[in-house]
Coordinates of N, CA and C in Angstrom, one line a residue:
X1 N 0.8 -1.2 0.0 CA 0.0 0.0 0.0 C 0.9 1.3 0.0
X2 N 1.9 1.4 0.3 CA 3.1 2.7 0.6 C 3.5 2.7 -0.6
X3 N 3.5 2.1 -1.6 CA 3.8 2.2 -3.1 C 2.4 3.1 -4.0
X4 N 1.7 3.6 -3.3 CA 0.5 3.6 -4.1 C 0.7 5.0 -4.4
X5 N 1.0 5.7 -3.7 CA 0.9 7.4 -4.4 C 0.2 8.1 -4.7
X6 N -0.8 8.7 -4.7 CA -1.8 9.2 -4.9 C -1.6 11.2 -5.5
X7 N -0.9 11.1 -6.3 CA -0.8 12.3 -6.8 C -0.1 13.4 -5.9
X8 N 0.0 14.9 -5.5 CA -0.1 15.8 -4.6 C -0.9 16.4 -3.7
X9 N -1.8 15.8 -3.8 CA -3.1 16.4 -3.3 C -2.5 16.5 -1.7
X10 N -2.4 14.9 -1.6 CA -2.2 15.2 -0.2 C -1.1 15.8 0.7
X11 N 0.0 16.1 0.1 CA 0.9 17.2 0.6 C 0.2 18.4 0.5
X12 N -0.5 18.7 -0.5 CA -1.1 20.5 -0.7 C -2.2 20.3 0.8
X13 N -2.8 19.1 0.6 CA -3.9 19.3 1.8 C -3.3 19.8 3.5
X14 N -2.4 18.8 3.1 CA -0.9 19.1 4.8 C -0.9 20.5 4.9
X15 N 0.0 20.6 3.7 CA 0.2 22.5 3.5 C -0.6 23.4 4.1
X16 N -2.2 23.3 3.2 CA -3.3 24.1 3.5 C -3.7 23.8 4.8
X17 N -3.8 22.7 5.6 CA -4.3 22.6 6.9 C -3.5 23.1 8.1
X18 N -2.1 23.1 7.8 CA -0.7 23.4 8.7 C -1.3 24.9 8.5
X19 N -1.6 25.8 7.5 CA -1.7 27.1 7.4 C -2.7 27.4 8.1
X20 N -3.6 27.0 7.8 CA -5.3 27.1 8.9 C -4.7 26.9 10.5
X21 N -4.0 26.5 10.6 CA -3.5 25.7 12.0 C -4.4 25.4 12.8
X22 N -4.7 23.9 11.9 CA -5.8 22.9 12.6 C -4.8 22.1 12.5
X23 N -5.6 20.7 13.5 CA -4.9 19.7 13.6 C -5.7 18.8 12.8
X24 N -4.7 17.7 12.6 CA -5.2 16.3 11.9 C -6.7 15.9 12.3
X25 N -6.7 15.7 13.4 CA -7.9 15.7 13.9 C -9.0 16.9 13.9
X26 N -8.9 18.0 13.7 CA -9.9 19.0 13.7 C -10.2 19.2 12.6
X27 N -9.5 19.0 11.2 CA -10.0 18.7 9.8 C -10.9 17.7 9.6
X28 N -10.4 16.4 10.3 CA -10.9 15.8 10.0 C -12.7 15.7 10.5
X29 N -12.8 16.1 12.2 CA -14.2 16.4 12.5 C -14.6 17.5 11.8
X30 N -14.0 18.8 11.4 CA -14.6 19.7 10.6 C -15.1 19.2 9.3
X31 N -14.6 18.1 8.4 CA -14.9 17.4 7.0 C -15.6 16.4 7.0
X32 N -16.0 15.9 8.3 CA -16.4 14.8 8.0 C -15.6 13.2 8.0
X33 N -14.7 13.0 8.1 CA -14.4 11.7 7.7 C -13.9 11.7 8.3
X34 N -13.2 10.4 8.8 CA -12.6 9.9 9.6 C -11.0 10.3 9.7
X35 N -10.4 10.4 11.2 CA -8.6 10.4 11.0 C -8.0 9.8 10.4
X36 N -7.8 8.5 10.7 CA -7.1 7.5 10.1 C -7.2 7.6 7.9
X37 N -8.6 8.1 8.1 CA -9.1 8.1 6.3 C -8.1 9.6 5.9
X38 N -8.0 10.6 6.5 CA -7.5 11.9 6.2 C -5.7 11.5 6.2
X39 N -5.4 10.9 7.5 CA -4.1 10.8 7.4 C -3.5 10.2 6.1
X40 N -4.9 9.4 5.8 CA -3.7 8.6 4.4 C -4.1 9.3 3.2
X41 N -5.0 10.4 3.2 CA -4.9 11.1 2.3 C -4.1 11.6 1.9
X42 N -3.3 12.4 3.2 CA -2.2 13.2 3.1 C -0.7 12.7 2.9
X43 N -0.9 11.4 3.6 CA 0.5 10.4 3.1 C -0.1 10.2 1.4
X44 N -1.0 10.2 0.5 CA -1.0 9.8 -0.5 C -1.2 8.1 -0.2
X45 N -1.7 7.8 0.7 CA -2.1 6.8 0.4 C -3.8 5.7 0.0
X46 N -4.3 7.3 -0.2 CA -5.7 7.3 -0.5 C -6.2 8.2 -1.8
X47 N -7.0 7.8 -2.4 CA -7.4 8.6 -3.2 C -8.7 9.3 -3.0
X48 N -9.1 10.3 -2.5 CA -10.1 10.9 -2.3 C -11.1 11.1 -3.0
X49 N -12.2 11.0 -2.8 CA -13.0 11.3 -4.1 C -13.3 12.8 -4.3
X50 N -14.1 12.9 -5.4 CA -14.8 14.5 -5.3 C -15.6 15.3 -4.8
X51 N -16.3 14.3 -3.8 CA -17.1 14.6 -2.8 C -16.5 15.1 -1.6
X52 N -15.5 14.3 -1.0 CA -14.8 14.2 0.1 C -13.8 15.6 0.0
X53 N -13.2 15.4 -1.4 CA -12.7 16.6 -1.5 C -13.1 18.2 -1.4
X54 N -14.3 18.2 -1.9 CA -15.4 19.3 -1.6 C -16.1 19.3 0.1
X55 N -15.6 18.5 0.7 CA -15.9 18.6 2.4 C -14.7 19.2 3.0
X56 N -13.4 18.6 2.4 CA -12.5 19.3 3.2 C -12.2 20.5 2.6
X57 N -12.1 21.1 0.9 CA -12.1 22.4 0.8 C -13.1 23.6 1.7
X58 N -14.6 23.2 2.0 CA -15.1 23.4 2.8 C -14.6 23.7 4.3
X59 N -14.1 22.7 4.8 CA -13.8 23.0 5.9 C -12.4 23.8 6.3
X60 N -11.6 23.4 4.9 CA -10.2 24.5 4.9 C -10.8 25.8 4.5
X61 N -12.1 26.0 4.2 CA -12.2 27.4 3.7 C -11.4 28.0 2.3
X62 N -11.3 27.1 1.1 CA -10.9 27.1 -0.1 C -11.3 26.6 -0.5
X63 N -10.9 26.6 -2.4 CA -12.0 26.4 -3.4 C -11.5 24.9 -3.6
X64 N -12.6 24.4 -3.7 CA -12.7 23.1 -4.3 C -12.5 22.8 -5.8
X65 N -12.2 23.3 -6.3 CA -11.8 23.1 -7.5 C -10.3 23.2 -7.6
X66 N -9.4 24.2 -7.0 CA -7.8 23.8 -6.4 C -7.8 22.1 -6.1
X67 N -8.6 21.5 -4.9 CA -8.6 20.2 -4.7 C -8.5 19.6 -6.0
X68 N -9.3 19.8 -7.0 CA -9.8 19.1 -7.9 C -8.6 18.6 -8.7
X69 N -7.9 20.4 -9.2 CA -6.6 20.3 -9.6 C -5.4 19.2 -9.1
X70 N -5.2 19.6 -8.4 CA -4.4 18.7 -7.3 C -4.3 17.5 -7.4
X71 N -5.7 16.8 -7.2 CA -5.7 15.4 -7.2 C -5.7 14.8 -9.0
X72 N -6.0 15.8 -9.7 CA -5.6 15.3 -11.6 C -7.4 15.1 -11.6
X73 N -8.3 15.7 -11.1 CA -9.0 15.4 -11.4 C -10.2 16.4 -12.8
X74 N -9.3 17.5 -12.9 CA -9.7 19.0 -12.9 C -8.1 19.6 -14.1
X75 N -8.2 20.2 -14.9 CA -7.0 20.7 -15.5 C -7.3 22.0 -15.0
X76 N -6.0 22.6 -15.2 CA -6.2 24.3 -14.9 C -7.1 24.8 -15.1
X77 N -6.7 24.6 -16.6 CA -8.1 25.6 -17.7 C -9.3 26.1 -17.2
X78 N -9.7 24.5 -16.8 CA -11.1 24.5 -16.3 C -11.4 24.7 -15.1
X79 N -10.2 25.0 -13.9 CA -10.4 25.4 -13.1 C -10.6 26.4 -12.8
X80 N -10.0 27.2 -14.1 CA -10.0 28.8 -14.0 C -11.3 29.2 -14.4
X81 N -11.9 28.5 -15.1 CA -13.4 29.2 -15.6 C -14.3 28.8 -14.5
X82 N -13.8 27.7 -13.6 CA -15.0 27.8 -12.4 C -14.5 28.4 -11.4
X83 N -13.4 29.0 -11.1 CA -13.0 29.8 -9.8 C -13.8 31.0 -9.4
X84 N -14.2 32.1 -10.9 CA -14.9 33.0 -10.3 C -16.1 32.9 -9.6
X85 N -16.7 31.6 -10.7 CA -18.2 31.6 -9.6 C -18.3 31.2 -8.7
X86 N -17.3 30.5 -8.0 CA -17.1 29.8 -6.8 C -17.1 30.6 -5.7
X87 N -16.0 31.6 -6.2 CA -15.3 33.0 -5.2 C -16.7 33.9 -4.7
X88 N -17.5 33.9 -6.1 CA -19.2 34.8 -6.0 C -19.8 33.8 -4.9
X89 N -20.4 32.7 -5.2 CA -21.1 31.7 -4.1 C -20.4 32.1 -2.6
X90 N -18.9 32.0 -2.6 CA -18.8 31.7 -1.2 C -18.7 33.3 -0.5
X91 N -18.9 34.2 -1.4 CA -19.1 35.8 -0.6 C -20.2 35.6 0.0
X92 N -20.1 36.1 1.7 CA -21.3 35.8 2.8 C -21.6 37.6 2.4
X93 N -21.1 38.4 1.9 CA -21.6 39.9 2.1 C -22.2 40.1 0.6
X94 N -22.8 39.0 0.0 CA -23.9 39.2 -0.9 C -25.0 38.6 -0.5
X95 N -26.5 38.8 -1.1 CA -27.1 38.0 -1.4 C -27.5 36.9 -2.5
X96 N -28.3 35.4 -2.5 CA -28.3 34.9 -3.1 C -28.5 35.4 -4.7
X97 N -29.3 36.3 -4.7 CA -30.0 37.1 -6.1 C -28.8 37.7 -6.5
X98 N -28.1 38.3 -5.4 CA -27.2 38.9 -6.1 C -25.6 38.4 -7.0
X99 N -25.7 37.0 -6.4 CA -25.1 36.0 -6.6 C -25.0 35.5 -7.9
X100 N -26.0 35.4 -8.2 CA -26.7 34.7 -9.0 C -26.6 35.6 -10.8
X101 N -26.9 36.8 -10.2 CA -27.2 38.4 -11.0 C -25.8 38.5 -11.6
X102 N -24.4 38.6 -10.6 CA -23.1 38.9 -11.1 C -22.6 37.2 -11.5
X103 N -22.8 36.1 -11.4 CA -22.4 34.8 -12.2 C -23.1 35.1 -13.7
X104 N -24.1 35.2 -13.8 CA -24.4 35.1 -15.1 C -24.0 36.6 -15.7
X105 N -23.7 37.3 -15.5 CA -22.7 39.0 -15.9 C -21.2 37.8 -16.9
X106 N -20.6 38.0 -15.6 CA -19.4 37.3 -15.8 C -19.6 35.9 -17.2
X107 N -20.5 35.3 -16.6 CA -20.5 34.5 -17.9 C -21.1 34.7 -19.6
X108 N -22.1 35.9 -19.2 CA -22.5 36.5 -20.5 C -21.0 37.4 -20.8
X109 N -20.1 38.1 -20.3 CA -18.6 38.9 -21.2 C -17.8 37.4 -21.1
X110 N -17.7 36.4 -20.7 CA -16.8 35.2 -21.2 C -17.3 34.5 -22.3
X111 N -18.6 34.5 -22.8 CA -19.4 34.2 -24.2 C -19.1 35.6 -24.9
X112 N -19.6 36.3 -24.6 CA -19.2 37.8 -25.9 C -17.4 38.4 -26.0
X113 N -17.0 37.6 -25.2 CA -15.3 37.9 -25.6 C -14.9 36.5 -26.4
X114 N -15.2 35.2 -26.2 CA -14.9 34.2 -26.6 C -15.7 34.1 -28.7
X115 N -16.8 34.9 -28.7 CA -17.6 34.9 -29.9 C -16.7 36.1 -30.8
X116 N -15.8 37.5 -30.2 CA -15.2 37.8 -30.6 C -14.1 37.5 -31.1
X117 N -13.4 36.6 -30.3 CA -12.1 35.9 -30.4 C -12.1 35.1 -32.0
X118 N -13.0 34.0 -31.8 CA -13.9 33.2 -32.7 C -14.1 34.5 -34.3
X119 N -14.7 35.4 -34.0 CA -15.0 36.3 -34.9 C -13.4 36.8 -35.8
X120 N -12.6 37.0 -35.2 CA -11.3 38.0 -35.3 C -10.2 37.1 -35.6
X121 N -10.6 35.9 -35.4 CA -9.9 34.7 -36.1 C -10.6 34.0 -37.2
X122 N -11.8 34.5 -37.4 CA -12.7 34.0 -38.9 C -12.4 35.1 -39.9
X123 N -12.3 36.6 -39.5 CA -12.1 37.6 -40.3 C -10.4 36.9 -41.2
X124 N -9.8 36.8 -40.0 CA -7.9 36.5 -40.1 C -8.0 35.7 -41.5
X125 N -8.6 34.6 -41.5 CA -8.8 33.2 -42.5 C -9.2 34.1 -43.5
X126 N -10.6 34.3 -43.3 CA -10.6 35.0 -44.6 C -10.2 36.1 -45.5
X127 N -9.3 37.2 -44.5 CA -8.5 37.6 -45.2 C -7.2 37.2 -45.7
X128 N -6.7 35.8 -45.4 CA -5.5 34.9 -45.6 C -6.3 34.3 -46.8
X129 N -7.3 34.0 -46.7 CA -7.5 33.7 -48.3 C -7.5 34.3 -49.6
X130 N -8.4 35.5 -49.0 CA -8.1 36.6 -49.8 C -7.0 36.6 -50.9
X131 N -5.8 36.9 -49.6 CA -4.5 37.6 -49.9 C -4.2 36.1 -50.8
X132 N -4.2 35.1 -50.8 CA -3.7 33.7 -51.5 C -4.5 34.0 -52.9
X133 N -5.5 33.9 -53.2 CA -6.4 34.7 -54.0 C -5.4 35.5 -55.2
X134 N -5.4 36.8 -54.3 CA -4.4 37.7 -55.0 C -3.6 37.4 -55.4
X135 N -2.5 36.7 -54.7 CA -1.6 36.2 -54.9 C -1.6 35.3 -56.0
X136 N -2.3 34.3 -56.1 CA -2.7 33.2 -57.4 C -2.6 33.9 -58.1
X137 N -3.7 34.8 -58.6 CA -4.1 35.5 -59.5 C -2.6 36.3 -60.5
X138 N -2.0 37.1 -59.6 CA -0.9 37.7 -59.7 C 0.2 37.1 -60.5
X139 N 0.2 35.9 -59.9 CA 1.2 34.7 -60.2 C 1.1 34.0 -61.7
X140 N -0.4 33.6 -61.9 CA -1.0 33.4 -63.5 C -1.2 34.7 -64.2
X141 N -0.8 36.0 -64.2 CA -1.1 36.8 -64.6 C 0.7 37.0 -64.9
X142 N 1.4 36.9 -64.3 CA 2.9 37.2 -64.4 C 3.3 35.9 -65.5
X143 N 2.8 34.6 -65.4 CA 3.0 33.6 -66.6 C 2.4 33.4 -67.7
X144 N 0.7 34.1 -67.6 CA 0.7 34.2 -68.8 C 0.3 35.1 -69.8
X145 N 0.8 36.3 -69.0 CA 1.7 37.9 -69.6 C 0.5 38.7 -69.4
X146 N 0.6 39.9 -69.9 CA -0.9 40.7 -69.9 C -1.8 40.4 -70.8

């Protein structure tokens, strides 16, 4: 079983819990699960699921989606497009409506910047065609004279 390894997660979790300065045991009653189940998290000798992981980001008071990363379950990329709404949900100095109001803001300018992108890279092509175009043209026009 000491062969098994389980990715980083559970050093990051060590990390993040040493910083909180809780103990082994107070994560673990704060998450839910058992000590002995948490310790071998952190030795890596457990693999957590995604549930469990979302109990102890919870109780570390961080985003669950870092966990996600961590354990390979989650790539950056995708972490980064769920971080903001996360960051919105877990502000206690909003309300839910208002919650709710600035998630979908944020995700209507990440659809009208991404349709631009999309747009400004469709223009690119077809003016690279264009220019090929011209260029052909220019080319059979230089061989077979005026």
């Amino acid at each position: 079983m000491a062969g098994l390894k389980v990715g980083n997660v559970g050093e990051y979790l060590r990390e993040q819990r040493r910083s909180a300065q809780l103990s082994l045991r107070q994560l673990a009653e704060a998450a839910g699960v058992s000590n002995p189940y948490l310790s071998q998290i952190e030795r890596g000798l457990r693999k957590p699921s995604a549930e469990i992981l979302q109990q102890l980001a919870k109780a570390l008071r961080i985003s669950a989606e870092t966990l996600y990363v961590q354990a390979g379950m989650l790539d950056a990329r995708e972490r980064d497009e769920l971080e903001v709404p996360a960051a919105i949900l877990t502000d206690p100095s909003i309300n839910e409506r208002q919650k709710q109001v600035l998630i979908q803001i944020y995700e209507s300018f990440r659809k009208e910047n991404a349709a631009a992108g999309e747009s400004r890279a469709a223009e690119g092509t077809q003016e690279d065609q264009e220019a090929d175009r011209a260029e052909g043209s220019a080319a059979v026009r230089e061989e077979t004279g005026p």
